[in-house]
PDB file of C-alpha atoms in Angstrom:
ATOM      1  CA  MET A   1     164.812  88.455 163.549  1.00  0.00           C
ATOM      2  CA  LYS A   2     162.857  86.594 160.807  1.00  0.00           C
ATOM      3  CA  THR A   3     162.191  82.952 161.270  1.00  0.00           C
ATOM      4  CA  LYS A   4     162.883  80.352 158.570  1.00  0.00           C
ATOM      5  CA  GLN A   5     159.136  79.912 158.052  1.00  0.00           C
ATOM      6  CA  SER A   6     158.540  83.603 157.338  1.00  0.00           C
ATOM      7  CA  VAL A   7     161.406  83.672 154.826  1.00  0.00           C
ATOM      8  CA  SER A   8     160.019  80.681 152.980  1.00  0.00           C
ATOM      9  CA  GLU A   9     156.558  82.247 152.845  1.00  0.00           C
ATOM     10  CA  ALA A  10     158.043  85.434 151.371  1.00  0.00           C
ATOM     11  CA  LYS A  11     159.803  83.458 148.613  1.00  0.00           C
ATOM     12  CA  LEU A  12     156.616  81.558 147.787  1.00  0.00           C
ATOM     13  CA  SER A  13     154.647  84.779 147.497  1.00  0.00           C
ATOM     14  CA  LYS A  14     157.161  86.118 144.939  1.00  0.00           C
ATOM     15  CA  LEU A  15     157.008  82.921 142.893  1.00  0.00           C
ATOM     16  CA  TRP A  16     153.234  83.293 142.491  1.00  0.00           C
ATOM     17  CA  LEU A  17     153.765  86.738 140.965  1.00  0.00           C
ATOM     18  CA  LEU A  18     155.706  85.352 137.944  1.00  0.00           C
ATOM     19  CA  PRO A  19     152.771  83.551 136.249  1.00  0.00           C
ATOM     20  CA  LEU A  20     150.591  86.602 136.860  1.00  0.00           C
ATOM     21  CA  VAL A  21     153.080  88.855 135.080  1.00  0.00           C
ATOM     22  CA  ILE A  22     153.252  86.463 132.118  1.00  0.00           C
ATOM     23  CA  LEU A  23     149.470  86.291 131.801  1.00  0.00           C
ATOM     24  CA  LEU A  24     149.181  90.060 131.807  1.00  0.00           C
ATOM     25  CA  SER A  25     151.954  90.440 129.200  1.00  0.00           C
ATOM     26  CA  VAL A  26     150.408  88.166 126.529  1.00  0.00           C
ATOM     27  CA  PRO A  27     147.425  90.410 125.634  1.00  0.00           C
ATOM     28  CA  VAL A  28     149.648  93.441 125.559  1.00  0.00           C
ATOM     29  CA  TRP A  29     152.029  91.733 123.088  1.00  0.00           C
ATOM     30  CA  LEU A  30     149.200  90.481 120.878  1.00  0.00           C
ATOM     31  CA  PHE A  31     147.510  93.838 120.497  1.00  0.00           C
ATOM     32  CA  TRP A  32     150.612  96.039 120.417  1.00  0.00           C
ATOM     33  CA  PRO A  33     150.674  97.893 117.057  1.00  0.00           C
ATOM     34  CA  ARG A  34     153.429  96.675 114.722  1.00  0.00           C
ATOM     35  CA  GLU A  35     154.733  97.968 111.404  1.00  0.00           C
ATOM     36  CA  ARG A  36     153.240  96.325 108.302  1.00  0.00           C
ATOM     37  CA  PRO A  37     155.533  95.171 105.512  1.00  0.00           C
ATOM     38  CA  PRO A  38     155.463  97.415 102.460  1.00  0.00           C
ATOM     39  CA  GLU A  39     152.898  96.431  99.852  1.00  0.00           C
ATOM     40  CA  LEU A  40     154.283  94.742  96.736  1.00  0.00           C
ATOM     41  CA  THR A  41     153.304  96.544  93.565  1.00  0.00           C
ATOM     42  CA  ILE A  42     153.504  94.606  90.300  1.00  0.00           C
ATOM     43  CA  VAL A  43     153.903  96.693  87.179  1.00  0.00           C
ATOM     44  CA  THR A  44     153.106  95.052  83.855  1.00  0.00           C
ATOM     45  CA  GLU A  45     153.572  96.413  80.384  1.00  0.00           C
ATOM     46  CA  THR A  46     151.105  95.460  77.688  1.00  0.00           C
ATOM     47  CA  MET A  47     152.190  95.446  74.091  1.00  0.00           C
ATOM     48  CA  PRO A  48     149.878  97.599  71.962  1.00  0.00           C
ATOM     49  CA  ALA A  49     147.531  95.534  69.821  1.00  0.00           C
ATOM     50  CA  ALA A  50     148.970  96.943  66.596  1.00  0.00           C
ATOM     51  CA  ALA A  51     152.530  96.110  67.619  1.00  0.00           C
ATOM     52  CA  GLU A  52     151.491  92.606  68.695  1.00  0.00           C
ATOM     53  CA  ASP A  53     149.807  91.963  65.347  1.00  0.00           C
ATOM     54  CA  THR A  54     152.906  93.186  63.523  1.00  0.00           C
ATOM     55  CA  ALA A  55     155.143  90.885  65.563  1.00  0.00           C
ATOM     56  CA  VAL A  56     152.939  87.864  64.840  1.00  0.00           C
ATOM     57  CA  GLU A  57     152.795  88.675  61.120  1.00  0.00           C
ATOM     58  CA  THR A  58     156.575  89.052  60.990  1.00  0.00           C
ATOM     59  CA  PHE A  59     157.068  85.714  62.780  1.00  0.00           C
ATOM     60  CA  HIS A  60     154.761  83.874  60.388  1.00  0.00           C
ATOM     61  CA  SER A  61     156.369  85.629  57.438  1.00  0.00           C
ATOM     62  CA  VAL A  62     159.805  84.381  58.484  1.00  0.00           C
ATOM     63  CA  LEU A  63     158.479  80.831  58.858  1.00  0.00           C
ATOM     64  CA  THR A  64     156.818  80.991  55.449  1.00  0.00           C
ATOM     65  CA  VAL A  65     159.928  82.289  53.708  1.00  0.00           C
ATOM     66  CA  ASP A  66     162.101  79.688  55.441  1.00  0.00           C
ATOM     67  CA  ALA A  67     159.770  76.833  54.521  1.00  0.00           C
ATOM     68  CA  ARG A  68     159.500  78.050  50.913  1.00  0.00           C
ATOM     69  CA  GLU A  69     163.195  78.591  50.228  1.00  0.00           C
ATOM     70  CA  HIS A  70     164.583  75.437  51.898  1.00  0.00           C
ATOM     71  CA  PHE A  71     164.150  71.939  50.505  1.00  0.00           C
ATOM     72  CA  PRO A  72     165.287  68.468  51.639  1.00  0.00           C
ATOM     73  CA  VAL A  73     168.362  66.656  50.343  1.00  0.00           C
ATOM     74  CA  TYR A  74     169.473  63.237  51.565  1.00  0.00           C
ATOM     75  CA  LEU A  75     173.206  62.571  51.859  1.00  0.00           C
ATOM     76  CA  THR A  76     174.587  59.203  52.871  1.00  0.00           C
ATOM     77  CA  GLY A  77     177.736  57.130  52.543  1.00  0.00           C
ATOM     78  CA  ALA A  78     181.256  58.141  53.572  1.00  0.00           C
ATOM     79  CA  VAL A  79     180.428  61.335  55.461  1.00  0.00           C
ATOM     80  CA  TYR A  80     180.548  61.868  59.205  1.00  0.00           C
ATOM     81  CA  LEU A  81     176.880  62.802  59.700  1.00  0.00           C
ATOM     82  CA  PRO A  82     174.748  61.184  56.981  1.00  0.00           C
ATOM     83  CA  GLY A  83     171.114  62.167  56.955  1.00  0.00           C
ATOM     84  CA  LEU A  84     168.443  64.536  55.716  1.00  0.00           C
ATOM     85  CA  TYR A  85     169.394  68.197  55.293  1.00  0.00           C
ATOM     86  CA  TYR A  86     167.232  71.212  54.451  1.00  0.00           C
ATOM     87  CA  VAL A  87     169.145  73.612  52.236  1.00  0.00           C
ATOM     88  CA  PRO A  88     168.342  76.851  50.375  1.00  0.00           C
ATOM     89  CA  ASP A  89     168.169  77.248  46.631  1.00  0.00           C
ATOM     90  CA  GLY A  90     171.599  77.562  45.048  1.00  0.00           C
ATOM     91  CA  THR A  91     173.257  75.038  47.371  1.00  0.00           C
ATOM     92  CA  ILE A  92     175.986  72.855  45.892  1.00  0.00           C
ATOM     93  CA  LEU A  93     177.023  69.388  47.013  1.00  0.00           C
ATOM     94  CA  ALA A  94     180.062  70.771  48.848  1.00  0.00           C
ATOM     95  CA  ASP A  95     177.720  72.756  51.116  1.00  0.00           C
ATOM     96  CA  VAL A  96     175.716  69.658  52.031  1.00  0.00           C
ATOM     97  CA  VAL A  97     178.899  67.662  52.645  1.00  0.00           C
ATOM     98  CA  ALA A  98     180.121  70.434  54.949  1.00  0.00           C
ATOM     99  CA  ASP A  99     176.827  70.327  56.873  1.00  0.00           C
ATOM    100  CA  ALA A 100     177.338  66.572  57.213  1.00  0.00           C
ATOM    101  CA  GLY A 101     180.688  67.060  58.918  1.00  0.00           C
ATOM    102  CA  GLY A 102     182.804  66.591  55.788  1.00  0.00           C
ATOM    103  CA  LEU A 103     184.065  63.572  53.880  1.00  0.00           C
ATOM    104  CA  ARG A 104     185.515  60.638  55.746  1.00  0.00           C
ATOM    105  CA  GLU A 105     189.130  59.747  55.030  1.00  0.00           C
ATOM    106  CA  GLU A 106     188.117  56.666  53.050  1.00  0.00           C
ATOM    107  CA  ALA A 107     185.703  58.584  50.780  1.00  0.00           C
ATOM    108  CA  ALA A 108     186.367  58.344  47.061  1.00  0.00           C
ATOM    109  CA  SER A 109     186.740  62.118  46.792  1.00  0.00           C
ATOM    110  CA  GLU A 110     188.333  61.973  43.343  1.00  0.00           C
ATOM    111  CA  HIS A 111     185.019  60.706  41.945  1.00  0.00           C
ATOM    112  CA  ILE A 112     182.854  63.376  43.551  1.00  0.00           C
ATOM    113  CA  ASN A 113     181.796  66.592  41.836  1.00  0.00           C
ATOM    114  CA  LEU A 114     181.463  68.854  44.868  1.00  0.00           C
ATOM    115  CA  ALA A 115     180.521  71.781  42.616  1.00  0.00           C
ATOM    116  CA  MET A 116     177.314  70.027  41.565  1.00  0.00           C
ATOM    117  CA  ARG A 117     174.187  72.049  42.298  1.00  0.00           C
ATOM    118  CA  VAL A 118     171.638  70.081  44.319  1.00  0.00           C
ATOM    119  CA  MET A 119     167.892  70.105  43.810  1.00  0.00           C
ATOM    120  CA  ALA A 120     164.912  69.267  45.994  1.00  0.00           C
ATOM    121  CA  HIS A 121     164.479  65.632  47.056  1.00  0.00           C
ATOM    122  CA  GLN A 122     167.769  64.451  45.569  1.00  0.00           C
ATOM    123  CA  MET A 123     169.795  61.786  47.310  1.00  0.00           C
ATOM    124  CA  PHE A 124     173.571  61.403  47.066  1.00  0.00           C
ATOM    125  CA  TYR A 125     175.640  58.407  48.088  1.00  0.00           C
ATOM    126  CA  ILE A 126     179.353  58.987  48.757  1.00  0.00           C
ATOM    127  CA  PRO A 127     181.182  55.679  48.217  1.00  0.00           C
ATOM    128  CA  THR A 128     184.506  54.660  49.712  1.00  0.00           C
ATOM    129  CA  ARG A 129     187.497  53.715  47.560  1.00  0.00           C
ATOM    130  CA  ASP A 130     187.161  50.072  48.592  1.00  0.00           C
ATOM    131  CA  GLU A 131     183.486  50.058  47.616  1.00  0.00           C
ATOM    132  CA  LEU A 132     184.336  51.356  44.152  1.00  0.00           C
ATOM    133  CA  VAL A 133     186.914  48.610  43.685  1.00  0.00           C
ATOM    134  CA  GLU A 134     184.365  45.958  44.648  1.00  0.00           C
ATOM    135  CA  ASN A 135     181.447  47.540  42.801  1.00  0.00           C
ATOM    136  CA  PRO A 136     182.275  50.161  40.140  1.00  0.00           C
ATOM    137  CA  GLN A 137     178.543  50.833  39.652  1.00  0.00           C
ATOM    138  CA  LEU A 138     178.558  52.825  42.890  1.00  0.00           C
ATOM    139  CA  ALA A 139     180.429  55.611  41.119  1.00  0.00           C
ATOM    140  CA  ALA A 140     177.169  56.563  39.432  1.00  0.00           C
ATOM    141  CA  LEU A 141     175.539  57.154  42.820  1.00  0.00           C
ATOM    142  CA  VAL A 142     177.672  60.222  43.430  1.00  0.00           C
ATOM    143  CA  GLN A 143     175.503  61.880  40.791  1.00  0.00           C
ATOM    144  CA  PRO A 144     171.782  62.491  41.352  1.00  0.00           C
ATOM    145  CA  LEU A 145     170.139  59.095  41.541  1.00  0.00           C
ATOM    146  CA  PRO A 146     168.691  57.956  38.214  1.00  0.00           C
ATOM    147  CA  GLY A 147     165.033  57.254  37.637  1.00  0.00           C
ATOM    148  CA  THR A 148     163.371  60.661  37.450  1.00  0.00           C
ATOM    149  CA  PRO A 149     164.524  64.227  36.802  1.00  0.00           C
ATOM    150  CA  ASP A 150     164.200  65.122  40.487  1.00  0.00           C
ATOM    151  CA  GLY A 151     166.575  62.336  41.515  1.00  0.00           C
ATOM    152  CA  LYS A 152     164.064  59.947  43.101  1.00  0.00           C
ATOM    153  CA  VAL A 153     164.762  56.222  42.951  1.00  0.00           C
ATOM    154  CA  ASN A 154     162.569  54.232  40.590  1.00  0.00           C
ATOM    155  CA  ILE A 155     161.678  51.156  42.634  1.00  0.00           C
ATOM    156  CA  ASN A 156     160.685  49.306  39.437  1.00  0.00           C
ATOM    157  CA  THR A 157     164.118  49.566  37.823  1.00  0.00           C
ATOM    158  CA  ALA A 158     166.613  50.099  40.668  1.00  0.00           C
ATOM    159  CA  ASP A 159     169.107  47.313  41.312  1.00  0.00           C
ATOM    160  CA  GLU A 160     170.367  46.198  44.714  1.00  0.00           C
ATOM    161  CA  PRO A 161     173.262  48.720  45.051  1.00  0.00           C
ATOM    162  CA  LEU A 162     170.857  51.555  44.277  1.00  0.00           C
ATOM    163  CA  LEU A 163     168.103  50.312  46.576  1.00  0.00           C
ATOM    164  CA  ILE A 164     170.406  50.038  49.585  1.00  0.00           C
ATOM    165  CA  THR A 165     171.128  53.758  49.351  1.00  0.00           C
ATOM    166  CA  LEU A 166     167.560  54.377  50.477  1.00  0.00           C
ATOM    167  CA  PRO A 167     167.161  55.079  54.199  1.00  0.00           C
ATOM    168  CA  GLY A 168     166.318  51.926  56.144  1.00  0.00           C
ATOM    169  CA  ILE A 169     166.887  49.561  53.217  1.00  0.00           C
ATOM    170  CA  GLY A 170     169.608  46.965  53.691  1.00  0.00           C
ATOM    171  CA  PRO A 171     170.793  44.221  51.308  1.00  0.00           C
ATOM    172  CA  ALA A 172     168.161  41.706  52.492  1.00  0.00           C
ATOM    173  CA  THR A 173     165.259  44.132  51.993  1.00  0.00           C
ATOM    174  CA  ALA A 174     166.652  45.270  48.638  1.00  0.00           C
ATOM    175  CA  ARG A 175     166.724  41.658  47.438  1.00  0.00           C
ATOM    176  CA  ALA A 176     163.162  41.180  48.733  1.00  0.00           C
ATOM    177  CA  ILE A 177     162.034  44.160  46.634  1.00  0.00           C
ATOM    178  CA  ILE A 178     163.646  42.700  43.526  1.00  0.00           C
ATOM    179  CA  ARG A 179     162.115  39.253  44.172  1.00  0.00           C
ATOM    180  CA  TYR A 180     158.682  40.850  44.587  1.00  0.00           C
ATOM    181  CA  ARG A 181     159.037  42.637  41.230  1.00  0.00           C
ATOM    182  CA  GLU A 182     160.096  39.416  39.524  1.00  0.00           C
ATOM    183  CA  SER A 183     157.156  37.473  40.989  1.00  0.00           C
ATOM    184  CA  ASN A 184     154.381  40.072  40.829  1.00  0.00           C
ATOM    185  CA  GLY A 185     155.417  42.511  38.144  1.00  0.00           C
ATOM    186  CA  PRO A 186     156.222  46.221  38.555  1.00  0.00           C
ATOM    187  CA  PHE A 187     154.849  48.322  41.374  1.00  0.00           C
ATOM    188  CA  GLU A 188     151.828  50.352  40.289  1.00  0.00           C
ATOM    189  CA  LYS A 189     152.332  52.927  43.040  1.00  0.00           C
ATOM    190  CA  THR A 190     154.944  53.557  45.700  1.00  0.00           C
ATOM    191  CA  ALA A 191     152.578  52.448  48.497  1.00  0.00           C
ATOM    192  CA  ASP A 192     152.706  48.931  47.026  1.00  0.00           C
ATOM    193  CA  LEU A 193     156.175  48.729  48.522  1.00  0.00           C
ATOM    194  CA  MET A 194     154.468  47.867  51.829  1.00  0.00           C
ATOM    195  CA  LYS A 195     153.509  44.522  50.270  1.00  0.00           C
ATOM    196  CA  VAL A 196     157.168  43.526  50.445  1.00  0.00           C
ATOM    197  CA  ALA A 197     158.174  41.546  53.518  1.00  0.00           C
ATOM    198  CA  GLY A 198     160.011  43.745  56.009  1.00  0.00           C
ATOM    199  CA  ILE A 199     158.523  47.055  54.855  1.00  0.00           C
ATOM    200  CA  LYS A 200     155.808  48.311  57.179  1.00  0.00           C
ATOM    201  CA  LYS A 201     154.035  51.665  57.230  1.00  0.00           C
ATOM    202  CA  THR A 202     156.655  53.420  59.371  1.00  0.00           C
ATOM    203  CA  LYS A 203     159.532  52.372  57.115  1.00  0.00           C
ATOM    204  CA  TYR A 204     157.553  53.267  53.998  1.00  0.00           C
ATOM    205  CA  GLU A 205     156.821  56.765  55.318  1.00  0.00           C
ATOM    206  CA  GLY A 206     160.567  57.287  55.688  1.00  0.00           C
ATOM    207  CA  LEU A 207     161.083  56.227  52.058  1.00  0.00           C
ATOM    208  CA  GLU A 208     158.129  57.838  50.325  1.00  0.00           C
ATOM    209  CA  MET A 209     159.783  61.144  49.460  1.00  0.00           C
ATOM    210  CA  TYR A 210     162.793  59.409  47.877  1.00  0.00           C
ATOM    211  CA  ILE A 211     161.077  56.902  45.606  1.00  0.00           C
ATOM    212  CA  THR A 212     158.821  56.786  42.575  1.00  0.00           C
ATOM    213  CA  ALA A 213     156.986  54.086  40.639  1.00  0.00           C
ATOM    214  CA  PRO A 214     155.992  55.526  37.234  1.00  0.00           C
TER     215      PRO A 214
END
């Protein structure tokens, strides 16, 4: 019959075997051959040099044609999206108005020739009916702005209603332009407009394409 001491010694001897088994298992696990993941192969296609050159030439050709056949027109007044629009040759005012979201309800549509053909650098002001009642001269602004054949505004002859149709020019600045002309004589060149209080280089650059000073 086994004593309690001998049983305890047997259990202790088994417990010492566990760390030994673990130590022997680690090297086996580390060096056991395992399957490698499949290699990733990247396949690229290179466009032939001739085809690449053709694609680049075509892209530049499209840009050149687009830049040559489209010109800027400025539309402001009683339209939903006033601003600068680039249109192709043959465009009429109705096309530009459509690009601008159409006429507002208060627009004086009966005074507007929507069939008018537009030209490069023209500016059109669409007045409201109330504006025409207060200032009948605005009716003339539906036509290409007077001053030069291409529709640019002559800053030496334009009055206040005409000047305020220019982008960034409000009544106060328009009156300042007129006062400058009266005090200093006509502008010799359009850049002289920057001598007027309130017109800095940035504002002038936004006006330059719409004005002239012959």
